Amino acid sequence: MNTIDAKCLQKAFLAGAKSLEAKKDWINELNVFPVPDGDTGTNMTMTIMAAAREVAAIENPTMENLSKAISSGSLRGARGNSGVILSQLFRGFTKEIKKTDVITATTLANAFVRATETAYKAVMKPKEGTILTVAKGMADKAVELVTETEDIIEFAEKIIAHGDYVLSQTPEMLPILKQAGVVDSGGQGLMQVMKGCLDGLLGKEIQLSVEAAPSRVSAGGGAPLEEADIRFGYCTEFIINIEKTYGDREEKDFKTYLESIGDSIVVVSDDGVVKVHVHTNDPGLAIQKALTFGSLSRMKIDNMREEHQERLIMDSEKKAAAQKRQAAEAAEEPSAKDQPRKECGFIAVSIGEGFGEIFRGIGTDYLIQGGQTMNPSTEDMLNAVDQVNADTVYIFPNNSNIILAAEQAASLAEDKTVIVVPSRTVPQGITAIINFAPELSPEENKAAMIEEMSRVKTGQITYAVRNTVIDDKEINQGDIMGIGDKGILCVGQSVKETALNTLAAMVDEDAELITIYYGADITRETAENLFASVREAYPDREIELQSGGQPIYYYLLSVE
């Protein structure tokens, strides 16, 4: 195959989207932090599926209309940092191909380079060992190969092989990946897209139908997989303590064996220890094979079909509660869009009913429900901007994984000045809005709010969903973690003790105010018990207790 026409590109792109969608849960599990809202796979899937819906709707594809659908759909549908970077890769790629009639290997090489350049420019401080590194590695390989072959299949196969190699090296570039025993999840997502596109080019039988977009609720992930799609029912994990010969040949044979009994395979070797993850219908076979190399530890087997049913029930309950709440809010509050035009308006991403009340109480015009458990898309941000009738609109993402999507929305907004205040946590966002000064210019206000946010430390208390090692702390599934602004602060068995130990790591001599925001799973009585202990431990500080209502995180702790 020496050229790709528009019809072939359409099929390849849809195949790439479906390939990513099929592996999104596995990619979620590759997130370094073992928190219950790992979402790289979900964010990337929802980003590419927003474009796939537009691509699938084109009856007579041309390079130009496909390029527009891929670029526009992914830009507006982008969620999370990984989704925004993926959309920027598509944006650069389509800029190169949109004026062509057919794509050659040379076109692909140029498009890969432009895609990478566009994505790097979109990130203020690009970090190596991420999806960007994997994309750049493939672009460099494409430039090298373009003089060697005109066969696009051979060209693509070699690029993908090199991309897999670069991905395997990401733990050497980011120590936190190596310590956690995973490759970069965004890079893995990109490779799934590439491999799906190649399958599409090869004409492999792939289900290319794309469903309509799921309605977005205030919490929860993307549309769940049907139980029938769970081909292998048991998520099996363990560590092999090597006691017999285990070299490159043995590892290759072991991986081949695991592929014969399951999928979603991750095998990572390091200093006489091998970490294994596989989805299979017979965990015993994987365990028996592993025992031929040594003893096993940290064994964990989860029934994914059972978890799927529980998730469906939880999602239904969340969706019903969200719809009820949204209906009540719509009935009580007039639309921000219908309010008189004003100079400044505020949009905040919120994660619970309690936080919603706090934001409204300090003057926020529009709340985007989502945050930690569901990163809103660029389109959600643009819709919010449209709802606020103001000349200048400030967006407070309140999550580090939402900032890029907010900035992308700001660049696409047309009739208003949109300023993104890069709040990385909800407590930072609250502090920023409180310190808004009407007499200052928008630029002065942004600078002042960023300065005030820098004085806020945030701690998050949640549970671990898998075994790992981070920041030299051994974490087991079910442990309670205290997560600070820069990593894991402490690990324990008790929510209260972990919260107190987290605060101990956050409070210094300059601390004046400690605020405890309790989540949806914590009763007022339990929260007041923690409040009393904190007041006893820090009698000379001001202590506040607030209902945040956030899911998944037992407490959010703020120290100023």
Coordinates of C-alpha atoms in Angstrom, one line a residue:
M1 CA 0.0 0.0 0.0
N2 CA 1.7 3.2 -1.2
T3 CA -1.2 5.7 -0.6
I4 CA -4.1 6.2 1.7
D5 CA -7.2 7.8 0.3
A6 CA -10.0 9.6 2.4
K7 CA -12.2 6.5 2.7
C8 CA -9.2 4.4 3.9
L9 CA -8.3 7.2 6.4
Q10 CA -11.8 7.3 7.7
K11 CA -11.8 3.5 8.4
A12 CA -8.3 3.7 10.0
F13 CA -9.2 6.5 12.3
L14 CA -12.4 4.8 13.5
A15 CA -10.4 1.6 14.1
G16 CA -7.9 3.6 16.2
A17 CA -10.7 5.0 18.3
K18 CA -12.3 1.6 18.9
S19 CA -8.9 0.1 19.8
L20 CA -8.4 2.8 22.5
E21 CA -12.0 2.4 23.8
A22 CA -11.5 -1.4 24.2
K23 CA -8.4 -0.9 26.3
K24 CA -9.4 2.2 28.4
D25 CA -9.9 0.4 31.7
W26 CA -6.5 -1.3 31.4
I27 CA -4.9 2.1 30.6
N28 CA -6.7 3.6 33.7
E29 CA -4.9 1.0 35.8
L30 CA -1.5 2.2 34.6
N31 CA -1.9 5.5 36.4
V32 CA 1.0 6.0 38.8
F33 CA -1.2 6.9 41.8
P34 CA -3.4 4.0 42.9
V35 CA -6.4 6.3 43.5
P36 CA -9.9 5.1 42.6
D37 CA -10.4 7.7 39.9
G38 CA -7.5 6.8 37.6
D39 CA -8.8 8.3 34.4
T40 CA -6.2 8.6 31.6
G41 CA -7.8 5.8 29.5
T42 CA -11.3 7.3 30.0
N43 CA -10.2 10.8 29.2
M44 CA -8.4 9.8 26.0
T45 CA -11.2 7.6 24.9
M46 CA -13.9 10.3 25.4
T47 CA -11.6 12.7 23.5
I48 CA -11.1 10.5 20.5
M49 CA -14.8 9.3 20.5
A50 CA -16.0 12.9 20.3
A51 CA -14.0 13.1 17.0
A52 CA -15.0 9.6 15.9
R53 CA -18.7 10.5 16.1
E54 CA -18.2 13.3 13.6
V55 CA -15.9 11.2 11.4
A56 CA -18.5 8.3 11.3
A57 CA -21.2 10.7 10.2
I58 CA -19.4 11.7 7.0
E59 CA -20.9 9.9 4.0
N60 CA -18.6 11.2 1.3
P61 CA -15.2 11.6 3.0
T62 CA -12.5 13.9 1.7
M63 CA -9.2 14.8 3.4
E64 CA -10.5 18.2 4.1
N65 CA -13.8 17.3 5.8
L66 CA -12.2 14.4 7.7
S67 CA -9.4 16.7 8.9
K68 CA -12.0 19.2 10.1
A69 CA -14.0 16.5 11.9
I70 CA -11.0 15.0 13.6
S71 CA -9.5 18.3 14.7
S72 CA -12.7 20.1 15.7
G73 CA -14.2 17.0 17.4
S74 CA -11.2 16.2 19.4
L75 CA -10.4 19.8 20.4
R76 CA -13.9 20.3 21.8
G77 CA -14.2 16.9 23.3
A78 CA -10.8 16.9 25.0
R79 CA -10.7 15.9 28.6
G80 CA -7.8 15.8 31.0
N81 CA -4.2 16.6 30.1
S82 CA -3.8 13.3 28.1
G83 CA -6.9 14.1 26.1
V84 CA -5.9 17.6 25.4
I85 CA -2.4 16.5 24.2
L86 CA -4.0 13.8 22.0
S87 CA -6.3 16.5 20.5
Q88 CA -3.3 18.7 19.8
L89 CA -1.5 15.7 18.1
F90 CA -4.6 15.3 15.9
R91 CA -4.7 19.0 15.2
G92 CA -1.1 19.2 14.0
F93 CA -1.5 15.9 12.0
T94 CA -4.7 17.2 10.2
K95 CA -3.1 20.6 9.3
E96 CA -0.6 18.7 7.3
I97 CA -3.0 16.3 5.4
K98 CA -6.1 18.5 4.8
K99 CA -4.9 19.9 1.5
T100 CA -3.8 16.5 0.0
D101 CA -5.8 14.1 -2.1
V102 CA -4.0 11.0 -0.9
I103 CA -1.4 10.3 1.9
T104 CA 2.0 8.9 1.1
A105 CA 4.8 7.8 3.5
T106 CA 6.3 11.3 3.0
T107 CA 3.0 12.9 3.9
L108 CA 2.8 10.8 7.0
A109 CA 6.3 11.6 8.1
N110 CA 5.6 15.4 7.8
A111 CA 2.2 15.0 9.5
F112 CA 3.9 13.1 12.5
V113 CA 6.5 15.9 12.9
R114 CA 3.8 18.6 12.7
A115 CA 1.6 16.7 15.2
T116 CA 4.5 16.5 17.7
E117 CA 5.5 20.1 17.3
T118 CA 1.9 21.3 17.8
A119 CA 1.5 19.1 21.0
Y120 CA 4.8 20.3 22.5
K121 CA 3.8 23.9 21.9
A122 CA 0.5 23.4 23.7
V123 CA 2.2 22.3 27.0
M124 CA 3.9 25.1 28.9
K125 CA 6.5 22.8 30.5
P126 CA 6.7 19.6 28.5
K127 CA 7.9 16.6 30.5
E128 CA 9.8 13.7 29.0
G129 CA 8.7 10.2 29.7
T130 CA 5.1 11.0 28.8
I131 CA 2.8 10.7 25.7
L132 CA 4.8 13.6 24.2
T133 CA 8.0 11.5 24.3
V134 CA 6.3 8.6 22.6
A135 CA 4.9 10.8 19.9
K136 CA 8.3 12.5 19.3
G137 CA 10.0 9.1 19.1
M138 CA 7.6 7.9 16.4
A139 CA 7.9 11.2 14.5
D140 CA 11.7 10.9 14.5
K141 CA 11.5 7.3 13.3
A142 CA 9.1 8.4 10.5
V143 CA 11.6 10.9 9.2
E144 CA 14.3 8.3 9.3
L145 CA 12.2 5.7 7.4
V146 CA 10.8 8.0 4.7
T147 CA 13.9 7.4 2.5
E148 CA 13.8 3.7 3.0
T149 CA 10.3 2.6 2.0
E150 CA 7.2 3.8 0.2
D151 CA 5.1 1.0 1.5
I152 CA 2.8 2.5 4.1
I153 CA 2.2 -0.8 5.9
E154 CA 5.9 -1.5 6.4
F155 CA 6.4 2.2 7.3
A156 CA 3.6 2.1 10.0
E157 CA 4.7 -1.3 11.4
K158 CA 8.3 0.0 12.0
I159 CA 7.0 3.2 13.5
I160 CA 4.7 1.4 15.9
A161 CA 7.5 -1.0 16.9
H162 CA 9.7 2.0 17.7
G163 CA 6.9 3.7 19.6
D164 CA 6.5 0.5 21.7
Y165 CA 10.3 0.7 22.4
V166 CA 10.1 4.4 23.4
L167 CA 7.1 3.6 25.6
S168 CA 9.1 0.8 27.3
Q169 CA 11.8 3.4 28.2
T170 CA 9.5 5.9 29.9
P171 CA 10.1 4.4 33.3
E172 CA 13.8 5.2 32.8
M173 CA 12.9 8.9 32.1
L174 CA 10.4 9.3 35.0
P175 CA 11.6 7.6 38.2
I176 CA 8.0 7.6 39.6
L177 CA 7.0 5.4 36.7
K178 CA 9.8 3.0 37.5
Q179 CA 9.1 2.9 41.1
A180 CA 5.4 2.2 40.5
G181 CA 6.3 -0.5 37.9
V182 CA 4.3 1.0 35.0
V183 CA 4.9 2.7 31.7
D184 CA 3.3 6.1 30.9
S185 CA -0.5 5.6 30.6
G186 CA -0.9 8.4 28.1
G187 CA 1.8 6.9 25.9
Q188 CA 0.2 3.5 26.1
G189 CA -3.1 5.1 25.0
L190 CA -1.4 6.7 22.0
M191 CA 0.1 3.3 21.0
Q192 CA -3.4 1.7 21.2
V193 CA -4.7 4.3 18.7
M194 CA -1.7 3.7 16.4
K195 CA -2.2 -0.1 16.5
G196 CA -5.9 0.2 15.8
C197 CA -5.3 2.5 12.9
L198 CA -2.9 -0.1 11.4
D199 CA -5.5 -2.8 11.9
G200 CA -7.9 -0.6 10.0
L201 CA -5.4 -0.2 7.1
L202 CA -4.8 -3.9 7.0
G203 CA -8.6 -4.5 6.6
K204 CA -9.0 -6.5 9.8
E205 CA -12.5 -7.1 10.9
I206 CA -13.4 -4.3 13.4
Q207 CA -16.7 -3.1 14.7
L208 CA -16.6 0.5 13.5
S209 CA -20.0 1.7 14.7
V210 CA -19.8 4.7 17.0
E211 CA -22.5 5.3 19.6
A212 CA -24.0 8.7 20.4
A213 CA -22.3 10.7 23.1
P214 CA -23.3 9.7 26.7
S215 CA -25.1 12.4 28.7
R216 CA -22.7 13.9 31.2
V217 CA -23.5 13.8 34.9
S218 CA -21.7 15.4 37.8
A219 CA -19.8 12.2 38.8
G220 CA -18.7 9.0 37.2
G221 CA -16.7 7.9 34.2
G222 CA -17.4 7.3 30.6
A223 CA -20.0 4.9 29.2
P224 CA -19.2 1.5 30.9
L225 CA -18.3 -1.6 28.9
E226 CA -21.1 -4.1 28.5
E227 CA -20.6 -7.2 30.5
A228 CA -20.5 -9.2 27.2
D229 CA -17.4 -7.2 26.2
I230 CA -15.5 -8.5 29.2
R231 CA -13.8 -11.4 27.4
F232 CA -11.6 -12.4 30.4
G233 CA -13.3 -12.2 33.7
Y234 CA -10.6 -12.1 36.4
C235 CA -8.1 -9.3 36.9
T236 CA -5.0 -11.2 38.2
E237 CA -2.0 -9.5 39.8
F238 CA 1.0 -10.9 41.6
I239 CA 4.8 -10.5 42.1
I240 CA 7.3 -13.2 41.3
N241 CA 10.3 -13.4 43.6
I242 CA 12.8 -14.9 41.1
E243 CA 14.6 -18.0 42.3
K244 CA 15.4 -19.7 39.1
T245 CA 16.7 -18.7 35.6
Y246 CA 14.7 -15.8 34.2
G247 CA 16.3 -14.0 31.3
D248 CA 15.1 -12.3 28.2
R249 CA 14.1 -15.6 26.6
E250 CA 12.2 -16.8 29.7
E251 CA 10.4 -13.5 29.9
K252 CA 9.4 -13.6 26.2
D253 CA 8.1 -17.2 26.6
F254 CA 6.2 -16.2 29.8
K255 CA 4.6 -13.2 28.0
T256 CA 3.6 -15.5 25.1
Y257 CA 2.0 -17.9 27.5
L258 CA 0.0 -15.2 29.2
E259 CA -1.2 -13.9 25.8
S260 CA -2.5 -17.4 25.1
I261 CA -4.7 -17.4 28.2
G262 CA -5.7 -13.7 28.5
D263 CA -5.1 -10.1 27.7
S264 CA -4.3 -6.7 29.2
I265 CA -0.9 -8.1 30.0
V266 CA 1.8 -6.1 31.9
V267 CA 5.0 -7.8 32.9
V268 CA 7.7 -5.6 34.5
S269 CA 11.0 -7.0 35.7
D270 CA 13.3 -5.3 38.2
D271 CA 16.1 -6.6 40.4
G272 CA 14.9 -10.2 40.8
V273 CA 11.3 -9.2 41.1
V274 CA 8.7 -9.5 38.3
K275 CA 5.3 -7.7 38.6
V276 CA 2.6 -9.4 36.6
H277 CA -0.9 -8.1 35.6
V278 CA -3.2 -10.2 33.3
H279 CA -6.9 -10.5 32.6
T280 CA -7.8 -14.2 32.3
N281 CA -10.6 -16.7 32.8
D282 CA -8.3 -19.1 34.7
P283 CA -6.0 -17.3 37.2
G284 CA -4.7 -20.7 38.3
L285 CA -2.9 -21.2 35.0
A286 CA -1.1 -17.9 35.2
I287 CA -0.1 -18.6 38.8
Q288 CA 1.1 -22.2 38.0
K289 CA 3.3 -20.9 35.2
A290 CA 4.7 -18.1 37.4
L291 CA 5.6 -20.6 40.2
T292 CA 8.1 -22.3 37.8
F293 CA 10.2 -19.1 38.2
G294 CA 10.0 -18.6 42.0
S295 CA 7.7 -17.8 44.9
L296 CA 4.7 -15.4 44.7
S297 CA 3.6 -12.5 46.8
R298 CA 1.0 -9.7 46.8
M299 CA -1.5 -11.9 44.9
K300 CA -4.8 -10.3 44.0
I301 CA -7.7 -11.7 41.9
D302 CA -10.8 -9.6 41.2
N303 CA -13.9 -10.7 39.5
M304 CA -14.4 -8.0 36.8
R305 CA -17.9 -9.1 35.8
E306 CA -19.0 -8.8 39.5
E307 CA -17.3 -5.4 39.8
H308 CA -19.0 -4.3 36.5
Q309 CA -22.5 -5.1 37.9
E310 CA -21.7 -3.1 41.1
R311 CA -20.4 -0.2 39.0
L312 CA -23.6 -0.2 36.9
I313 CA -25.7 0.0 40.1
M314 CA -23.5 2.8 41.5
D315 CA -23.5 4.7 38.2
S316 CA -27.3 4.5 38.0
E317 CA -27.7 5.8 41.5
K318 CA -25.2 8.6 40.9
K319 CA -26.9 9.5 37.6
A320 CA -30.4 9.6 39.2
A321 CA -29.1 11.8 42.1
A322 CA -27.4 14.1 39.7
Q323 CA -30.4 14.5 37.4
K324 CA -32.6 15.2 40.5
R325 CA -30.2 17.8 41.8
Q326 CA -29.7 19.5 38.4
A327 CA -33.5 19.7 37.9
A328 CA -33.9 21.3 41.4
E329 CA -31.1 23.8 40.6
A330 CA -32.6 24.6 37.3
A331 CA -36.0 25.3 38.9
E332 CA -34.5 27.4 41.7
E333 CA -31.9 29.5 39.9
P334 CA -32.3 31.8 36.9
S335 CA -29.8 31.2 34.1
A336 CA -26.6 33.1 34.4
K337 CA -26.9 33.9 30.7
D338 CA -30.1 35.8 31.3
Q339 CA -28.6 38.1 34.0
P340 CA -27.6 41.7 33.1
R341 CA -24.2 42.0 31.4
K342 CA -21.4 42.7 33.9
E343 CA -17.7 43.2 33.8
C344 CA -16.5 40.0 35.3
G345 CA -18.0 36.5 35.8
F346 CA -16.7 33.3 37.5
I347 CA -16.8 29.7 36.5
A348 CA -15.6 27.0 38.9
V349 CA -15.3 23.2 38.5
S350 CA -16.8 21.7 41.6
I351 CA -16.9 18.2 43.1
G352 CA -19.8 18.0 45.5
E353 CA -22.9 19.6 46.8
G354 CA -21.2 21.2 49.8
F355 CA -18.5 22.7 47.6
G356 CA -21.2 23.9 45.2
E357 CA -22.8 25.9 48.0
I358 CA -19.5 27.4 49.0
F359 CA -18.7 28.5 45.5
R360 CA -22.1 30.0 45.0
G361 CA -21.8 31.8 48.3
I362 CA -18.6 33.6 47.3
G363 CA -20.0 34.8 44.0
T364 CA -19.4 32.0 41.4
D365 CA -21.8 32.5 38.4
Y366 CA -21.6 29.0 37.0
L367 CA -20.5 25.6 38.3
I368 CA -19.3 22.7 36.1
Q369 CA -19.9 19.5 38.0
G370 CA -17.0 17.0 37.5
G371 CA -13.6 17.6 38.9
Q372 CA -11.7 14.7 40.2
T373 CA -14.1 11.9 39.2
M374 CA -15.0 13.2 35.8
N375 CA -12.8 15.7 34.0
P376 CA -15.0 18.1 32.0
S377 CA -14.3 18.6 28.4
T378 CA -13.2 21.7 26.4
E379 CA -16.8 21.8 25.1
D380 CA -18.2 21.8 28.6
M381 CA -16.0 24.8 29.4
L382 CA -17.1 26.6 26.2
N383 CA -20.8 26.0 27.1
A384 CA -20.1 27.4 30.6
V385 CA -18.5 30.5 29.1
D386 CA -21.5 31.0 26.9
Q387 CA -23.8 30.9 30.0
V388 CA -22.0 33.7 31.8
N389 CA -23.1 37.1 30.6
A390 CA -19.8 39.1 31.3
D391 CA -17.1 40.8 29.4
T392 CA -14.3 38.9 31.2
V393 CA -14.9 35.4 32.4
Y394 CA -12.5 33.7 34.9
I395 CA -12.3 29.9 34.9
F396 CA -11.1 28.0 38.0
P397 CA -10.3 24.4 37.0
N398 CA -9.5 23.3 40.6
N399 CA -7.7 20.3 39.3
S400 CA -4.3 20.0 37.6
N401 CA -5.7 17.6 35.1
I402 CA -8.3 20.1 33.9
I403 CA -6.1 23.2 33.4
L404 CA -5.1 22.3 29.8
A405 CA -8.7 21.8 28.8
A406 CA -9.7 25.2 30.3
E407 CA -6.8 26.9 28.5
Q408 CA -7.9 25.2 25.2
A409 CA -11.4 26.5 25.8
A410 CA -10.1 30.0 26.4
S411 CA -8.3 30.0 23.1
L412 CA -11.5 28.9 21.3
A413 CA -13.8 31.5 23.0
E414 CA -14.8 34.3 20.6
D415 CA -16.9 37.0 22.1
K416 CA -15.4 37.3 25.6
T417 CA -12.1 37.6 27.3
V418 CA -11.5 34.3 29.1
I419 CA -8.9 34.1 31.8
V420 CA -7.8 30.7 33.3
V421 CA -6.6 30.9 36.9
P422 CA -4.6 27.7 37.2
S423 CA -6.0 26.4 40.5
R424 CA -4.9 22.8 41.0
T425 CA -7.2 22.0 43.9
V426 CA -10.7 23.1 45.1
P427 CA -9.3 24.9 48.2
Q428 CA -7.0 26.9 45.9
G429 CA -10.0 27.9 43.8
I430 CA -11.9 29.1 46.8
T431 CA -9.0 31.2 48.1
A432 CA -8.5 32.7 44.6
I433 CA -12.1 33.8 44.2
I434 CA -12.3 35.2 47.7
N435 CA -9.2 37.4 46.9
F436 CA -10.7 38.8 43.7
A437 CA -10.5 42.7 43.7
P438 CA -12.9 44.6 41.4
E439 CA -10.6 47.6 41.2
L440 CA -7.7 45.6 39.7
S441 CA -7.4 44.8 36.0
P442 CA -8.0 41.2 34.8
E443 CA -4.2 40.6 34.5
E444 CA -3.5 42.1 37.9
N445 CA -6.3 40.0 39.4
K446 CA -4.9 36.8 37.9
A447 CA -1.5 37.6 39.3
A448 CA -2.8 38.4 42.7
M449 CA -5.0 35.3 42.8
I450 CA -2.1 33.0 41.8
E451 CA 0.0 34.6 44.5
E452 CA -2.7 33.9 47.1
M453 CA -3.1 30.3 45.9
S454 CA 0.5 29.7 46.4
R455 CA -0.1 30.0 50.2
V456 CA -2.6 27.2 50.2
K457 CA -1.5 23.6 50.8
T458 CA -4.0 20.8 50.1
G459 CA -4.2 17.3 51.4
Q460 CA -6.5 14.5 50.0
I461 CA -7.5 11.4 52.0
T462 CA -8.6 8.4 49.9
Y463 CA -8.0 4.7 49.5
A464 CA -5.6 2.7 47.3
V465 CA -7.0 0.5 44.6
R466 CA -3.9 -1.6 44.0
N467 CA -0.5 -2.5 45.4
T468 CA 2.4 -0.3 44.4
V469 CA 5.4 1.7 45.7
I470 CA 5.5 5.5 45.4
D471 CA 7.9 8.0 47.0
D472 CA 9.5 5.0 48.7
K473 CA 6.2 4.2 50.5
E474 CA 4.8 0.7 50.1
I475 CA 1.1 0.9 49.4
N476 CA -1.3 -2.1 49.5
Q477 CA -4.8 -2.3 48.1
G478 CA -7.2 -0.9 50.6
D479 CA -4.6 1.3 52.4
I480 CA -5.6 4.8 53.3
M481 CA -3.4 7.5 51.6
G482 CA -2.7 11.1 52.4
I483 CA -1.8 12.8 49.2
G484 CA -0.3 16.3 49.2
D485 CA 0.4 18.8 46.5
K486 CA 3.6 17.0 45.5
G487 CA 3.0 13.4 46.3
I488 CA 2.1 10.8 48.9
L489 CA 2.5 12.3 52.4
C490 CA 1.6 9.2 54.4
V491 CA -0.1 5.8 54.3
G492 CA -2.2 4.1 57.0
Q493 CA -5.0 1.9 57.9
S494 CA -7.3 4.4 59.6
V495 CA -9.0 7.4 57.8
K496 CA -8.8 9.6 61.0
E497 CA -5.1 8.7 61.8
T498 CA -4.1 9.2 58.2
A499 CA -5.8 12.6 58.1
L500 CA -4.0 13.7 61.3
N501 CA -0.7 12.5 60.0
T502 CA -1.3 14.3 56.7
L503 CA -2.0 17.5 58.5
A504 CA 1.2 17.0 60.6
A505 CA 3.1 16.9 57.3
M506 CA 1.4 20.1 56.1
V507 CA 1.2 22.4 59.1
D508 CA 4.3 24.5 59.7
E509 CA 5.0 27.6 61.8
D510 CA 3.5 29.9 59.2
A511 CA 0.1 28.1 59.1
E512 CA -2.8 30.1 60.3
L513 CA -6.0 28.5 59.1
I514 CA -6.8 24.7 58.8
T515 CA -10.0 23.8 56.9
I516 CA -11.5 20.3 56.9
Y517 CA -13.9 19.5 54.0
Y518 CA -15.6 16.1 54.6
G519 CA -16.8 14.0 51.8
A520 CA -20.0 12.2 50.8
D521 CA -19.0 9.0 52.6
I522 CA -18.3 10.7 55.9
T523 CA -21.0 11.5 58.5
R524 CA -21.1 14.9 60.2
E525 CA -20.5 13.1 63.6
T526 CA -17.4 11.4 62.2
A527 CA -16.1 14.7 60.8
E528 CA -16.7 16.5 64.1
N529 CA -14.7 13.8 65.9
L530 CA -11.7 14.5 63.6
F531 CA -12.3 18.3 64.0
A532 CA -12.0 17.9 67.8
S533 CA -8.8 16.0 67.5
V534 CA -7.3 18.6 65.1
R535 CA -8.4 21.5 67.4
E536 CA -6.7 19.7 70.3
A537 CA -3.5 19.2 68.2
Y538 CA -3.4 22.8 67.0
P539 CA -4.9 25.0 69.7
D540 CA -3.3 28.2 68.4
R541 CA -4.6 27.8 64.8
E542 CA -8.0 28.7 63.4
I543 CA -9.9 25.5 62.5
E544 CA -12.9 25.3 60.3
L545 CA -15.2 22.3 59.4
Q546 CA -17.1 22.3 56.1
S547 CA -19.2 19.8 54.2
G548 CA -17.7 19.3 50.8
G549 CA -19.8 16.4 49.7
Q550 CA -17.0 15.1 47.4
P551 CA -17.1 11.5 46.2
I552 CA -14.2 9.1 46.6
Y553 CA -12.1 11.4 48.8
Y554 CA -13.0 11.1 52.5
Y555 CA -11.5 14.5 53.4
L556 CA -9.9 17.4 51.6
L557 CA -7.6 19.3 54.0
S558 CA -6.6 22.9 53.4
V559 CA -3.8 24.7 55.3
E560 CA -3.1 28.4 54.7

